[in-house]
Coordinates of C-alpha atoms and ligand atoms in Angstrom, one line a residue:
M1 CA 10.3 -24.5 -44.3
S2 CA 8.6 -24.2 -40.9
E3 CA 9.3 -26.5 -38.0
T4 CA 5.9 -28.1 -38.1
L5 CA 6.1 -28.8 -41.8
S6 CA 9.6 -30.2 -41.7
S7 CA 8.4 -32.9 -39.4
L8 CA 5.6 -33.8 -41.9
V9 CA 7.4 -33.6 -45.2
A10 CA 11.1 -34.3 -45.4
P11 CA 13.1 -31.3 -46.6
D12 CA 15.2 -31.5 -49.7
T13 CA 18.7 -30.2 -50.5
T14 CA 17.5 -26.8 -51.9
G15 CA 19.9 -24.1 -50.8
L16 CA 22.7 -26.6 -49.8
N17 CA 26.1 -25.5 -51.1
F18 CA 27.3 -28.8 -52.7
F19 CA 30.9 -27.6 -52.4
R20 CA 30.8 -26.6 -48.7
A21 CA 28.8 -29.7 -47.8
D22 CA 31.4 -32.0 -49.2
R23 CA 34.4 -32.4 -46.9
S24 CA 35.8 -35.3 -49.0
L25 CA 36.0 -33.2 -52.0
A26 CA 38.0 -30.5 -50.2
D27 CA 40.2 -33.1 -48.6
L28 CA 41.0 -34.8 -51.9
L29 CA 41.7 -31.5 -53.6
E30 CA 44.2 -30.7 -50.9
I31 CA 46.0 -34.0 -51.6
Y32 CA 46.0 -33.9 -55.3
L33 CA 46.3 -30.2 -56.3
P34 CA 49.2 -27.8 -55.7
A35 CA 48.2 -25.2 -53.2
P36 CA 48.2 -22.1 -55.5
L37 CA 45.9 -23.8 -58.0
R38 CA 43.6 -25.2 -55.3
R39 CA 43.4 -21.8 -53.6
H40 CA 42.6 -20.2 -57.0
I41 CA 39.7 -22.6 -57.8
E42 CA 38.2 -22.8 -54.4
P43 CA 36.1 -19.6 -54.6
H44 CA 34.9 -20.8 -58.1
L45 CA 34.0 -24.2 -56.7
D46 CA 32.2 -22.5 -53.9
R47 CA 30.1 -20.5 -56.3
L48 CA 29.4 -23.5 -58.5
G49 CA 28.5 -25.5 -55.3
A50 CA 26.0 -22.8 -54.3
L51 CA 24.5 -22.6 -57.8
A52 CA 24.2 -26.4 -58.2
G53 CA 22.3 -26.6 -54.9
D54 CA 19.8 -24.0 -56.0
E55 CA 19.4 -22.2 -59.3
L56 CA 21.0 -25.0 -61.5
D57 CA 19.0 -27.6 -59.8
H58 CA 15.8 -25.6 -60.5
C59 CA 16.8 -25.3 -64.2
A60 CA 17.7 -29.0 -64.4
R61 CA 14.2 -29.9 -63.1
L62 CA 12.6 -27.7 -65.8
A63 CA 14.8 -28.8 -68.6
D64 CA 14.1 -32.4 -67.7
R65 CA 10.4 -31.8 -68.0
H66 CA 10.4 -29.5 -71.0
V67 CA 12.4 -31.7 -73.4
P68 CA 14.0 -30.5 -76.7
I69 CA 11.7 -30.4 -79.7
L70 CA 13.0 -31.0 -83.3
H71 CA 11.7 -28.6 -86.0
H72 CA 12.2 -29.3 -89.7
R73 CA 11.4 -25.8 -91.0
D74 CA 12.0 -22.3 -89.8
R75 CA 9.2 -19.8 -89.4
F76 CA 9.6 -18.6 -93.0
G77 CA 8.9 -22.0 -94.4
R78 CA 12.5 -22.8 -95.2
D79 CA 13.7 -26.4 -94.8
E80 CA 16.0 -25.6 -92.0
Q81 CA 16.3 -28.1 -89.1
W82 CA 16.6 -26.7 -85.6
I83 CA 16.1 -27.9 -82.1
E84 CA 14.1 -25.9 -79.6
Y85 CA 15.4 -26.0 -76.0
H86 CA 13.7 -24.7 -72.9
P87 CA 15.3 -21.4 -71.6
A88 CA 16.3 -23.4 -68.5
Y89 CA 18.6 -25.6 -70.6
R90 CA 20.1 -22.5 -72.2
E91 CA 20.8 -21.1 -68.7
L92 CA 22.5 -24.4 -67.8
E93 CA 24.6 -24.1 -70.9
R94 CA 25.5 -20.5 -70.2
V95 CA 26.7 -21.4 -66.7
A96 CA 28.7 -24.5 -67.8
Y97 CA 30.3 -23.2 -71.0
G98 CA 30.1 -19.4 -70.6
E99 CA 30.7 -18.8 -66.9
F100 CA 32.8 -21.7 -65.8
G101 CA 34.2 -22.9 -69.2
I102 CA 34.3 -26.5 -68.0
H103 CA 34.6 -27.8 -71.6
A104 CA 37.6 -25.6 -72.3
M105 CA 39.6 -26.1 -69.1
S106 CA 41.9 -28.7 -70.5
H107 CA 42.7 -26.7 -73.6
R108 CA 42.7 -23.0 -73.2
P109 CA 44.7 -20.9 -70.7
G110 CA 42.8 -18.1 -69.0
I111 CA 39.7 -19.9 -68.0
L112 CA 38.5 -18.4 -64.7
G113 CA 41.6 -16.3 -64.7
W114 CA 44.1 -19.2 -64.4
P115 CA 47.1 -18.7 -66.7
A116 CA 47.4 -22.3 -68.0
P117 CA 45.0 -25.1 -69.0
Y118 CA 43.8 -27.0 -65.9
P119 CA 44.8 -30.5 -64.9
A120 CA 42.1 -33.1 -65.1
V121 CA 41.9 -33.2 -61.3
A122 CA 40.8 -29.6 -61.2
K123 CA 38.5 -29.8 -64.2
H124 CA 36.7 -32.8 -62.9
A125 CA 36.1 -31.1 -59.5
F126 CA 33.9 -28.7 -61.6
T127 CA 32.4 -31.6 -63.6
Y128 CA 31.5 -33.3 -60.3
L129 CA 29.7 -30.3 -58.8
F130 CA 27.9 -29.3 -62.0
N131 CA 26.6 -32.9 -62.5
Q132 CA 25.1 -33.0 -59.1
A133 CA 22.5 -30.6 -60.4
E134 CA 22.4 -31.5 -64.1
F135 CA 23.6 -34.7 -65.7
G136 CA 22.0 -34.3 -69.2
L137 CA 24.2 -31.4 -70.2
G138 CA 27.2 -33.2 -68.8
C139 CA 27.4 -35.2 -72.0
P140 CA 27.6 -32.2 -74.4
I141 CA 30.1 -30.6 -72.2
N142 CA 32.2 -33.7 -72.2
V143 CA 32.0 -34.4 -75.9
T144 CA 32.8 -30.8 -76.7
D145 CA 35.9 -31.2 -74.5
G146 CA 36.7 -34.6 -76.1
A147 CA 36.3 -33.3 -79.6
A148 CA 38.8 -30.5 -78.9
M149 CA 41.2 -33.0 -77.5
L150 CA 41.0 -35.2 -80.6
L151 CA 41.4 -32.3 -82.9
S152 CA 44.4 -30.9 -81.1
R153 CA 46.0 -34.3 -80.9
F154 CA 45.4 -35.5 -84.4
G155 CA 44.0 -32.7 -86.6
D156 CA 46.2 -30.9 -89.2
A157 CA 47.0 -27.3 -88.9
A158 CA 44.2 -26.1 -91.2
L159 CA 41.5 -28.1 -89.3
K160 CA 42.7 -26.8 -86.0
A161 CA 42.7 -23.3 -87.2
A162 CA 39.2 -23.7 -88.4
Y163 CA 37.6 -25.5 -85.5
L164 CA 39.6 -25.5 -82.3
D165 CA 38.8 -21.9 -81.2
G166 CA 35.1 -22.4 -81.5
L167 CA 35.2 -25.7 -79.5
T168 CA 37.0 -24.0 -76.6
Q169 CA 35.2 -20.7 -76.6
T170 CA 33.5 -19.3 -73.5
D171 CA 31.9 -16.5 -75.5
M172 CA 28.5 -18.1 -76.1
T173 CA 28.1 -16.3 -79.4
R174 CA 31.3 -17.9 -80.8
L175 CA 31.0 -21.3 -79.1
T176 CA 30.6 -24.3 -81.4
Q177 CA 29.7 -27.4 -79.4
G178 CA 31.0 -30.9 -80.2
A179 CA 29.6 -34.4 -80.6
Q180 CA 30.7 -37.9 -81.2
F181 CA 28.7 -40.1 -83.5
M182 CA 29.8 -43.8 -83.6
T183 CA 26.9 -46.0 -82.9
E184 CA 24.9 -47.4 -85.8
K185 CA 22.0 -49.8 -85.9
E186 CA 24.3 -52.6 -86.7
G187 CA 26.7 -52.0 -83.9
G188 CA 27.3 -49.9 -80.8
S189 CA 29.5 -52.4 -79.0
D190 CA 30.6 -54.1 -82.2
V191 CA 31.9 -50.9 -83.8
G192 CA 33.7 -52.9 -86.5
R193 CA 30.3 -53.5 -88.2
L194 CA 29.7 -49.8 -89.0
T195 CA 28.4 -49.3 -92.5
T196 CA 28.7 -45.5 -93.0
V197 CA 30.8 -45.0 -96.1
A198 CA 33.3 -42.1 -96.8
T199 CA 33.9 -41.3 -100.4
P200 CA 36.9 -39.1 -101.3
E201 CA 36.3 -35.7 -103.0
G202 CA 39.6 -34.0 -103.5
A203 CA 41.1 -33.5 -100.1
R204 CA 37.7 -33.9 -98.5
W205 CA 35.2 -36.7 -98.0
R206 CA 31.5 -37.3 -98.5
L207 CA 29.7 -39.4 -95.9
S208 CA 26.7 -41.6 -96.5
G209 CA 24.9 -43.8 -94.0
E210 CA 23.0 -43.5 -90.7
K211 CA 24.0 -42.8 -87.1
W212 CA 21.6 -44.3 -84.6
F213 CA 22.5 -42.6 -81.3
C214 CA 23.7 -39.0 -81.6
S215 CA 23.8 -37.0 -78.4
N216 CA 24.0 -33.3 -78.7
A217 CA 22.4 -33.9 -82.1
D218 CA 22.6 -30.3 -83.3
A219 CA 26.3 -29.8 -82.4
E220 CA 28.4 -27.8 -84.8
V221 CA 31.5 -30.0 -84.8
V222 CA 31.0 -33.7 -85.0
M223 CA 33.7 -36.4 -84.6
L224 CA 32.6 -39.6 -86.2
L225 CA 33.8 -42.9 -87.6
A226 CA 33.2 -44.0 -91.2
R227 CA 34.7 -46.6 -93.6
P228 CA 36.5 -45.1 -96.5
E229 CA 35.5 -46.8 -99.8
G230 CA 37.4 -50.0 -100.3
A231 CA 38.9 -50.0 -96.8
A232 CA 39.2 -53.2 -94.8
S233 CA 36.4 -54.6 -92.8
G234 CA 36.3 -54.4 -89.0
T235 CA 37.6 -51.6 -86.8
R236 CA 40.9 -51.5 -88.8
G237 CA 39.2 -50.1 -91.8
L238 CA 37.5 -47.2 -90.0
G239 CA 38.6 -43.6 -90.4
L240 CA 38.0 -40.7 -88.1
F241 CA 36.3 -37.7 -89.6
L242 CA 35.3 -34.2 -88.5
M243 CA 31.9 -33.2 -89.9
P244 CA 30.8 -29.6 -89.5
R245 CA 27.1 -28.8 -89.1
R246 CA 27.4 -25.8 -91.4
L247 CA 29.6 -25.4 -94.5
E248 CA 31.9 -22.4 -95.0
D249 CA 29.1 -20.3 -96.6
G250 CA 26.9 -20.9 -93.6
S251 CA 24.5 -23.3 -95.4
P252 CA 23.6 -26.6 -93.7
N253 CA 25.8 -29.7 -94.3
R254 CA 24.1 -32.6 -96.0
Y255 CA 22.7 -34.5 -93.1
R256 CA 19.3 -34.7 -91.4
I257 CA 18.2 -35.3 -87.9
V258 CA 15.4 -37.8 -88.5
R259 CA 14.0 -37.7 -85.0
L260 CA 14.9 -37.3 -81.4
K261 CA 15.0 -40.2 -79.0
D262 CA 12.3 -40.4 -76.3
K263 CA 14.7 -41.3 -73.4
L264 CA 14.4 -42.6 -69.9
G265 CA 16.9 -40.1 -68.6
T266 CA 19.1 -37.2 -69.7
R267 CA 15.8 -35.9 -71.1
S268 CA 17.1 -32.3 -71.1
M269 CA 19.6 -33.1 -73.8
A270 CA 18.8 -33.9 -77.4
S271 CA 19.9 -37.4 -78.7
G272 CA 18.9 -38.0 -82.3
E273 CA 19.0 -40.4 -85.2
I274 CA 20.9 -38.9 -88.1
V275 CA 21.0 -39.7 -91.8
L276 CA 24.1 -38.7 -93.7
E277 CA 23.3 -37.8 -97.3
G278 CA 26.7 -37.0 -98.8
A279 CA 27.7 -34.9 -95.8
L280 CA 31.0 -33.1 -96.2
A281 CA 33.7 -34.2 -93.8
Y282 CA 37.5 -33.9 -93.2
A283 CA 39.8 -36.8 -92.3
V284 CA 41.4 -36.4 -88.8
G285 CA 44.8 -37.9 -88.3
R286 CA 45.8 -41.1 -90.1
L287 CA 43.0 -42.7 -91.9
D288 CA 44.0 -46.2 -91.0
R289 CA 44.1 -45.3 -87.3
G290 CA 40.6 -43.9 -87.0
F291 CA 39.4 -46.4 -84.4
V292 CA 42.6 -46.2 -82.3
Q293 CA 42.3 -42.4 -82.3
M294 CA 38.7 -42.4 -81.4
A295 CA 39.4 -44.7 -78.5
E296 CA 41.3 -41.8 -76.9
M297 CA 38.0 -39.8 -76.9
V298 CA 36.2 -42.8 -75.6
N299 CA 38.6 -43.2 -72.7
W300 CA 38.4 -39.4 -72.1
S301 CA 34.6 -39.8 -71.8
R302 CA 34.8 -42.9 -69.7
L303 CA 36.7 -41.0 -67.0
S304 CA 34.1 -38.2 -67.3
N305 CA 31.3 -40.8 -67.0
G306 CA 32.9 -42.1 -63.8
V307 CA 33.0 -38.6 -62.4
K308 CA 29.4 -37.9 -63.4
S309 CA 28.1 -41.1 -61.9
T310 CA 30.0 -40.2 -58.7
A311 CA 28.3 -36.9 -58.8
L312 CA 24.9 -38.6 -59.0
M313 CA 25.8 -40.7 -56.0
R314 CA 26.9 -37.7 -54.0
R315 CA 23.7 -35.9 -54.8
A316 CA 21.7 -38.9 -53.9
L317 CA 23.5 -39.3 -50.6
H318 CA 23.0 -35.6 -49.8
D319 CA 19.3 -36.1 -50.4
A320 CA 19.1 -39.2 -48.3
L321 CA 21.0 -37.6 -45.4
T322 CA 18.8 -34.6 -45.6
V323 CA 15.7 -36.7 -45.3
A324 CA 17.1 -38.9 -42.6
R325 CA 18.2 -35.9 -40.5
G326 CA 15.0 -33.9 -41.2
R327 CA 12.2 -36.4 -40.8
M328 CA 10.8 -38.2 -37.8
A329 CA 9.4 -41.8 -37.7
F330 CA 8.2 -43.6 -34.7
G331 CA 9.2 -40.7 -32.5
R332 CA 12.8 -40.7 -33.7
R333 CA 14.9 -39.1 -36.4
I334 CA 15.2 -41.5 -39.3
A335 CA 19.0 -41.0 -39.1
D336 CA 19.0 -42.5 -35.6
L337 CA 17.2 -45.7 -36.5
P338 CA 19.7 -48.6 -36.7
L339 CA 18.5 -50.1 -40.0
A340 CA 18.2 -46.7 -41.6
R341 CA 21.8 -45.9 -40.5
R342 CA 23.0 -49.1 -42.1
Q343 CA 21.3 -48.1 -45.4
L344 CA 22.9 -44.7 -45.3
L345 CA 26.3 -46.3 -44.8
K346 CA 25.6 -48.6 -47.8
M347 CA 25.2 -45.4 -49.9
M348 CA 28.1 -43.6 -48.5
V349 CA 30.7 -46.4 -49.0
P350 CA 30.3 -46.8 -52.8
M351 CA 30.0 -43.0 -53.2
E352 CA 33.3 -42.4 -51.5
Q353 CA 35.0 -45.4 -53.2
A354 CA 34.1 -43.8 -56.5
L355 CA 35.4 -40.4 -55.5
S356 CA 38.7 -41.9 -54.5
L357 CA 39.0 -43.7 -57.9
C358 CA 38.0 -40.5 -59.8
F359 CA 40.8 -38.6 -58.2
A360 CA 43.4 -41.3 -58.6
T361 CA 42.5 -41.8 -62.3
A362 CA 42.5 -38.0 -63.1
D363 CA 45.8 -37.6 -61.2
A364 CA 47.4 -40.5 -63.2
L365 CA 46.1 -38.9 -66.4
D366 CA 47.7 -35.6 -65.5
R367 CA 51.0 -37.3 -64.7
A368 CA 50.9 -39.3 -67.9
E369 CA 50.2 -36.3 -70.0
T370 CA 52.5 -33.7 -68.4
G371 CA 55.3 -35.8 -67.3
N372 CA 55.4 -38.3 -70.1
D373 CA 55.2 -40.9 -67.4
K374 CA 54.8 -44.5 -68.8
D375 CA 53.7 -46.0 -65.5
A376 CA 51.1 -43.3 -65.1
A377 CA 49.9 -44.0 -68.6
A378 CA 49.5 -47.7 -67.8
L379 CA 47.7 -46.8 -64.6
V380 CA 45.2 -44.6 -66.5
R381 CA 44.7 -47.4 -69.0
M382 CA 43.8 -49.7 -66.1
L383 CA 41.9 -47.4 -63.8
T384 CA 39.7 -45.8 -66.5
P385 CA 37.6 -48.8 -67.5
V386 CA 37.6 -50.1 -63.9
L387 CA 36.1 -46.8 -62.6
K388 CA 33.6 -46.5 -65.5
F389 CA 32.5 -50.1 -65.0
R390 CA 31.8 -50.0 -61.3
A391 CA 30.9 -46.4 -60.5
T392 CA 28.2 -46.3 -63.2
R393 CA 26.9 -49.6 -61.9
D394 CA 26.9 -48.5 -58.2
A395 CA 25.2 -45.2 -59.1
R396 CA 22.0 -47.1 -60.1
K397 CA 21.8 -48.7 -56.7
V398 CA 22.8 -45.7 -54.7
C399 CA 20.3 -43.5 -56.5
G400 CA 17.6 -46.1 -56.1
D401 CA 18.3 -46.4 -52.4
A402 CA 18.2 -42.6 -51.9
L403 CA 14.8 -42.5 -53.7
E404 CA 13.6 -45.1 -51.2
M405 CA 15.0 -43.2 -48.2
R406 CA 12.6 -40.3 -49.2
G407 CA 9.7 -42.8 -49.1
G408 CA 6.8 -42.2 -51.4
A409 CA 7.8 -38.6 -52.1
G410 CA 11.1 -39.9 -53.5
Y411 CA 9.1 -41.4 -56.4
I412 CA 7.5 -38.1 -57.3
E413 CA 9.0 -36.1 -60.0
E414 CA 8.8 -32.8 -58.0
F415 CA 11.8 -34.1 -56.1
A416 CA 15.2 -34.8 -57.7
T417 CA 15.3 -38.5 -56.8
P418 CA 13.5 -39.9 -59.8
R419 CA 15.6 -37.8 -62.2
L420 CA 18.8 -39.0 -60.5
L421 CA 17.7 -42.6 -60.8
R422 CA 16.6 -42.2 -64.5
D423 CA 19.9 -40.5 -65.3
A424 CA 22.0 -43.0 -63.4
H425 CA 20.8 -45.8 -65.7
L426 CA 22.6 -44.3 -68.6
G427 CA 26.1 -44.2 -67.2
S428 CA 26.6 -47.9 -67.7
I429 CA 25.3 -47.9 -71.3
W430 CA 27.0 -45.2 -73.2
E431 CA 30.7 -45.2 -74.0
G432 CA 30.5 -49.0 -73.7
T433 CA 28.1 -51.1 -71.7
G434 CA 29.2 -52.8 -68.5
N435 CA 30.2 -56.0 -70.3
I436 CA 32.1 -54.2 -73.0
V437 CA 34.0 -52.0 -70.5
A438 CA 34.8 -55.0 -68.3
L439 CA 36.1 -56.9 -71.3
D440 CA 38.2 -53.8 -72.2
A441 CA 39.6 -53.7 -68.6
L442 CA 40.4 -57.4 -68.6
G443 CA 41.0 -58.5 -72.2
R444 CA 42.8 -55.5 -73.4
A445 CA 44.2 -53.5 -70.4
V446 CA 45.3 -56.6 -68.5
G447 CA 45.5 -59.3 -71.2
R448 CA 47.1 -57.3 -74.0
H449 CA 48.9 -54.5 -72.2
G450 CA 49.7 -55.9 -68.8
A451 CA 48.6 -52.7 -67.3
E452 CA 47.6 -54.4 -64.0
A453 CA 51.3 -54.4 -63.1
A454 CA 51.3 -50.6 -62.9
L455 CA 48.2 -50.7 -60.7
A456 CA 49.8 -53.3 -58.4
A457 CA 53.0 -51.2 -58.1
H458 CA 51.0 -48.0 -57.4
L459 CA 48.9 -49.6 -54.7
H460 CA 51.8 -51.2 -53.0
A461 CA 53.7 -47.9 -53.0
R462 CA 50.7 -46.2 -51.4
L463 CA 50.6 -48.8 -48.7
D464 CA 54.3 -48.5 -48.0
E465 CA 53.9 -44.8 -47.5
A466 CA 50.9 -44.8 -45.2
I467 CA 53.0 -45.7 -42.1
P468 CA 50.4 -44.4 -39.5
V469 CA 47.9 -46.9 -40.8
P470 CA 48.4 -50.0 -38.6
A471 CA 50.8 -52.5 -40.2
A472 CA 48.5 -55.5 -39.7
Y473 CA 45.7 -53.7 -41.6
R474 CA 48.1 -52.7 -44.4
D475 CA 49.1 -56.3 -44.7
R476 CA 45.4 -57.3 -45.1
L477 CA 45.1 -54.7 -47.9
R478 CA 48.3 -55.9 -49.5
D479 CA 46.9 -59.4 -49.6
A480 CA 43.7 -58.2 -51.1
V481 CA 45.5 -56.2 -53.7
D482 CA 47.6 -59.2 -54.7
R483 CA 44.6 -61.5 -54.8
A484 CA 42.7 -59.1 -57.0
I485 CA 45.6 -58.6 -59.3
G486 CA 46.2 -62.3 -59.5
F487 CA 42.5 -63.0 -60.3
A488 CA 42.4 -60.2 -63.0
R489 CA 45.6 -61.6 -64.5
A490 CA 44.2 -65.1 -64.6
V491 CA 41.0 -64.0 -66.2
G492 CA 42.6 -61.4 -68.6
T493 CA 45.1 -63.8 -70.0
D494 CA 42.7 -66.7 -70.5
P495 CA 40.0 -66.3 -73.2
E496 CA 38.1 -69.2 -71.7
R497 CA 37.5 -67.1 -68.6
E498 CA 35.7 -64.2 -70.3
A499 CA 32.6 -64.8 -68.2
D500 CA 34.5 -63.8 -65.1
A501 CA 35.5 -60.3 -66.5
R502 CA 32.9 -58.4 -64.5
Q503 CA 33.8 -60.0 -61.3
A504 CA 37.5 -59.5 -61.8
T505 CA 37.0 -55.8 -62.8
S506 CA 35.0 -55.3 -59.6
A507 CA 37.8 -57.0 -57.6
L508 CA 40.3 -54.5 -59.0
Y509 CA 38.0 -51.6 -58.2
H510 CA 37.4 -52.7 -54.6
A511 CA 41.1 -53.5 -53.9
A512 CA 42.2 -50.2 -55.4
S513 CA 39.6 -48.1 -53.6
A514 CA 40.2 -49.9 -50.2
T515 CA 43.9 -49.1 -50.5
L516 CA 43.4 -45.6 -51.7
L517 CA 41.0 -44.8 -49.0
A518 CA 43.5 -45.9 -46.3
W519 CA 46.3 -43.9 -48.0
E520 CA 44.1 -40.8 -48.2
A521 CA 43.2 -41.2 -44.5
W522 CA 46.8 -40.9 -43.6
R523 CA 47.3 -37.9 -45.9
I524 CA 44.2 -36.1 -44.8
H525 CA 44.9 -36.8 -41.2
E526 CA 48.3 -35.2 -41.5
A527 CA 46.6 -32.1 -43.0
S528 CA 43.4 -31.8 -41.0
G529 CA 43.3 -34.5 -38.3
D530 CA 40.6 -36.6 -39.9
A531 CA 41.1 -40.3 -40.6
R532 CA 37.5 -41.2 -41.4
R533 CA 38.5 -42.6 -44.8
L534 CA 40.2 -45.4 -43.0
L535 CA 36.9 -46.6 -41.7
L536 CA 35.5 -46.6 -45.2
S537 CA 38.5 -48.6 -46.3
R538 CA 37.7 -51.2 -43.7
L539 CA 34.1 -51.4 -44.8
V540 CA 35.2 -52.0 -48.4
L541 CA 37.6 -54.7 -47.3
D542 CA 35.0 -56.4 -45.1
H543 CA 32.0 -56.3 -47.5
R544 CA 33.6 -56.5 -50.9
L545 CA 36.9 -58.4 -50.5
T546 CA 36.3 -60.8 -47.7
A547 CA 34.4 -64.1 -47.9
R548 CA 31.3 -64.0 -45.6
D549 CA 28.7 -66.4 -44.5
P550 CA 25.4 -65.2 -45.9
L551 CA 23.6 -66.6 -42.9
A552 CA 25.8 -65.0 -40.3
P553 CA 24.5 -61.7 -38.8
A554 CA 25.7 -58.9 -41.1
A555 CA 25.6 -56.0 -38.8
G556 CA 28.9 -56.6 -36.9
T557 CA 30.6 -54.3 -34.4
V558 CA 32.9 -52.8 -37.0
D559 CA 29.9 -51.7 -39.0
A560 CA 28.1 -50.2 -36.0
Q561 CA 31.2 -48.4 -34.8
A562 CA 32.0 -47.1 -38.2
A563 CA 28.4 -45.9 -38.8
A564 CA 28.5 -44.0 -35.5
L565 CA 31.6 -42.1 -36.5
L566 CA 30.9 -41.7 -40.2
L567 CA 27.3 -40.5 -39.9
D568 CA 28.2 -38.2 -37.0
G569 CA 30.1 -36.0 -39.4
R570 CA 32.8 -34.9 -37.1
P571 CA 36.5 -35.6 -37.8
V572 CA 37.7 -39.0 -36.7
P573 CA 41.1 -39.1 -35.0
M574 CA 43.6 -41.6 -36.5
A575 CA 43.9 -43.5 -33.2
A576 CA 40.1 -44.2 -33.2
A577 CA 40.0 -45.1 -36.9
A578 CA 43.1 -47.3 -36.6
A579 CA 41.7 -49.2 -33.6
I580 CA 38.6 -50.1 -35.5
A581 CA 40.4 -50.8 -38.8
A582 CA 42.9 -53.2 -37.1
G583 CA 40.3 -54.7 -34.8
Ligands
FAD601 C1 20.9 -41.8 -74.2 C2 21.9 -42.4 -75.1 C3 22.8 -41.5 -75.7 C4 23.8 -42.0 -76.5 N1 24.6 -41.2 -77.2 C5 25.6 -41.6 -78.1 C6 26.4 -40.8 -78.8 O1 26.3 -39.5 -78.7 N2 27.2 -41.3 -79.7 C7 27.4 -42.6 -79.9 O2 28.2 -43.0 -80.7 N3 26.6 -43.5 -79.2 C8 25.7 -43.0 -78.3 N4 24.9 -43.9 -77.6 C9 25.0 -45.3 -77.9 C10 25.6 -46.2 -76.9 O3 27.0 -45.9 -76.8 C11 25.3 -47.7 -77.3 O4 23.9 -47.9 -77.2 C12 26.1 -48.7 -76.5 O5 27.5 -48.6 -76.8 C13 25.6 -50.1 -76.7 O6 25.5 -50.4 -78.1 P1 24.2 -51.0 -78.7 O7 23.0 -50.1 -78.3 O8 24.4 -51.3 -80.1 O9 24.0 -52.4 -77.9 P2 24.6 -53.8 -78.3 O10 26.0 -53.6 -78.8 O11 23.7 -54.5 -79.3 O12 24.6 -54.5 -77.0 C14 23.5 -55.2 -76.5 C15 23.9 -56.0 -75.2 O13 24.9 -57.0 -75.6 C16 25.9 -56.9 -74.8 N5 27.2 -57.3 -75.5 C17 27.6 -56.9 -76.7 N6 28.8 -57.4 -77.0 C18 29.1 -58.3 -75.9 C19 30.2 -59.1 -75.6 N7 31.2 -59.2 -76.5 N8 30.1 -59.8 -74.5 C20 29.1 -59.7 -73.6 N9 28.1 -58.9 -73.9 C21 28.0 -58.2 -75.0 C22 26.0 -55.5 -74.3 O14 26.7 -55.4 -73.0 C23 24.5 -55.2 -74.2 O15 24.1 -55.5 -72.9 C24 23.9 -43.4 -76.7 C25 23.1 -44.3 -76.1 C26 22.1 -43.8 -75.2 C27 21.1 -44.7 -74.6

């Protein structure tokens, strides 16, 4: 873009390498991944970052505009349902499944030349970069991954032999994508009301009923919940089934996609309504534990959703910074105008909070799975809904604010901002709405399992370690953690206080992220001399965990000092960050 034009129309992020432009990502990978693995994936992340900032983004724009079309017959007049996708969507699939194998990273050794399956931390670094360009396909990738996880955990040997290879293939001609059909008209949140019936037929089952929201509607391997004939009501009576799209002889299974949803966001991806007309299915795991087993896939997806919403926020922030640095108003760069700087900071803080929580949750998951670590398992149980609740919610606001930073052009579909905003609204609906996830965090994780104790212990240990962070500031954080945990415990153990569940979940999120940001500042400073995350921690503490007078001036000195350093982009020495944090 020429100089003259760039002062008229704000540039966008086209050509930006989303990996290279993200110092926080590189810093957190350094903390959380062993050096050999980090070094191995860096060139791949670099390539994905470049693709996401350019070709993939272009494909995402096209795929969003040219939505999938459901056909009920093939060209020979046979009653064969199929979904037509734009070639841009196919290209996105090829890159995600075929080139990077994101769906298979947790399951299959050898992806991108690494001899073992990847830890969740590494996998979600790819999820995060990919979703900065394309959020719609993020769902199919995740449910394919989740279906493989469920199958390998609970499927019998024959089922695994038949379906696991296809779910984890990177050869596009052999890949069989997954899906998860739970929601029915009667209940999305209230899953116990499902009415789909499973009737035994020898060792197999026949399914009858209707599924109301089926993303990746034409997936080949579907995981779903249904009630075996005569089983108890409620979630206890639900079984988990695997339903193939095609039978062994290649003919279609007995279910129909009735129509595709006309959605606000994720328009590139096909979500359908499906009628089951005696569809063949196989029971997965114990029939009386269907819901409990499916909950593992739900939690798997909730972490993924948190990461994907963080990706949307990062992309939105990239866009807002590009505009603010590239456009003039009233003779100054927008990025130099005090009120605009404050808005940029208000996007940056929730974005970085979410990134911290994504890494902490994925790391706890890795420790829980590989080390059989019970405390880590409790930490994942606590952090997953907390992350999903708040990051998906914040993404709506950050994406909306980034749209506004671009002014009128931000509202125009030629730019990414409307797509980001439309997509962002889905994060807090699927895999449990905000209310349902907050109730899970408080009622179940805290109230039933006492998982907040593991979070408290983890955060205290982090604060004890971070010696270079001023003691007085760490004491403030300790106090905030204890108050948030106490509040969550009071709400989670008292059914009369259900109405406070969202507030208490947010309190856990803010206390955890403020603490983790301070701890990361210490670790990153040791490695590369940058303590900027300590400033972010202080902003979270001030704005999210400290009582304020709504009539007092909001833009205090800490905010202005932090804004100057954070928006400048250069590393912040610990002494400077510590002076502001403790001030
Ligand atoms: C684009 C898209 C794709 C989707 N893809 C899939 C898919 O692939 N597979 C699948 O199974 N589902 C899918 N869903 C469905 C989604 O998971 C559900 O829509 C969601 O769980 C909410 O369920 P519901 O629509 O029945 O709303 P309801 O359960 O009727 O909820 C309505 C409102 O009531 C609130 N509410 C409900 N119970 C409580 C409570 N106890 N306390 C307080 N508030 C409450 C909810 O928070 C919500 O605001 C998809 C949805 C969308 C929009």
